[in-house]
Amino acid sequence: MLLQQNVLQKFVPCNKQPNTWTQVFGIFTVSLAAVTSAVHFSWTSPAIPILISNSTHLETIMTLEEASYLTVIPPVASAVSSPIMAILIDLFGRKPLLMFMAVPHLLAWILIITAENTYIFYLSRFLSGIADAVIFNAGAAYIGEIAIPSVRGSWGNLLAIGIYFGQLLVNIIGAYYSIRTTAYIFISLPIIYLLLMLLLPETPYFLLTKKQEGKARESLRILRWTNNVEDEFVSLTKDVKRQVSESGTFKDIFTIPTNRKALLLSIAIRGAQQLSGFPAFAVYTQFMFQQAGGDISASMSAIIYSAILCVLISTTAFFVDRFGRKPLMTFSSFACGVVLLIEASYFCVDQHHIMDTADFKWMPLAGMLAYTVVFSSGLGIMPTLMLSELFSASIKSKALCVIHISFSIYILTISKLFQVLTSNFGLYVPFYLFSFCCFLSTIFSYLCVPETKGKTLEEIQQSLK
């Protein structure tokens, strides 16, 4: 850790007053991993229209049914590998596992570059799913354990921003370059991420659970950028001892009331986000706009949609602590329900020729832009932020594993359901379904979502009792 501190001191000298810049740098680096994961996840948005068209470089053109499995394989791989990652995160630590995730990402891009048939693409998607299991298990844990509440509230949303920024990047690059050229461009991201990760320490929480007090103290010095950390170290040691007094098994997630409540809340909060239709919109962005029609091309509509979403998420992320988690989740869920209901009604009228919609061809893009506004105000950022806030150190990796498995199930179900419903009934049917789910999420958010604004891990745990 002395190496990390010596390298970082070349940029910002260490002094007696605590500084938060290393915590922000750590969150930024982990968020870069989220960018690479999001690029892989949303890669199907520009890729599927190419793969099912005559412009593909494959031996045979993919059918939409075959291409739909490109959206399903990553969450399946992620769900299968998540329990393994939960074990490894406690065995080897948060940092080594986060560094490892660059490997499957690199291999996935290499396979896309060399792919000549459908099955190589499937293998690439499987590897990207393994990397997703790492970022969603270890990434949230790392951020939650290195950052003080004020930093976590202001900068913890960089992880969510990274996801939306990656979605924007792949829609822009994928719209103007071939599948192989896009892969050549994005293969640099995991390499840059790996080099930055080398500069960061392991979390003091994890080191204390392994009884490595000296390394934990040094980690805290780097993360607070001061040598005066004794008071916080004593308090942190006390907190960790209390938390690890629990056995920390998968059984404890369900048998200890506070853990069980936090788990159910987390699964429901993540479900509220995913059931708004976002994963389907992310992987089928260009295809969706192709089906909807409109005055603007599908690729440009996808870029505008992704750009507005990224900008809004980046803007609203820094106002979370001003309004709180609960009010924003409630408002966002209700507003998304209204917007999706209007969109669904338009698609229904247009498909069944109930009236002439020639003067309303701007509706698909305008409606999705309205969706980005209200989605980004709460549903877009709250679930990712709150995952790092609800669990104690002893149980966090196991809980995040279970949550990520449910998250993967949400993604594969919603993505496949969107394709099936759209192909068999029309675009309006999944939009009506997502709208209904958003209204249910409004009730849940108002009645059940806890307020974690400005609270430490200890205070949040006490509020769940």
PDB file of C-alpha atoms in Angstrom, residues 41 66 86 98 104 118 120 309 328 341 364 392:
ATOM      1  CA  PHE A  41     -24.731  -5.285 -22.067  1.00  0.00           C
ATOM      2  CA  GLU A  66     -31.478 -16.285 -32.555  1.00  0.00           C
ATOM      3  CA  ALA A  86     -19.784 -14.218  -3.521  1.00  0.00           C
ATOM      4  CA  LEU A  98     -12.575  -6.289  -9.287  1.00  0.00           C
ATOM      5  CA  PRO A 104     -13.491 -11.898 -19.193  1.00  0.00           C
ATOM      6  CA  THR A 118     -23.494 -17.257 -34.059  1.00  0.00           C
ATOM      7  CA  ILE A 120     -18.844 -17.466 -30.961  1.00  0.00           C
ATOM      8  CA  LEU A 309     -30.601   9.577 -20.279  1.00  0.00           C
ATOM      9  CA  LEU A 328     -37.616  10.312  -5.585  1.00  0.00           C
ATOM     10  CA  LEU A 341     -49.182   4.381 -20.584  1.00  0.00           C
ATOM     11  CA  PRO A 364     -42.118   7.481 -30.063  1.00  0.00           C
ATOM     12  CA  SER A 392     -23.388  -5.179   7.207  1.00  0.00           C
TER      13      SER A 392
END
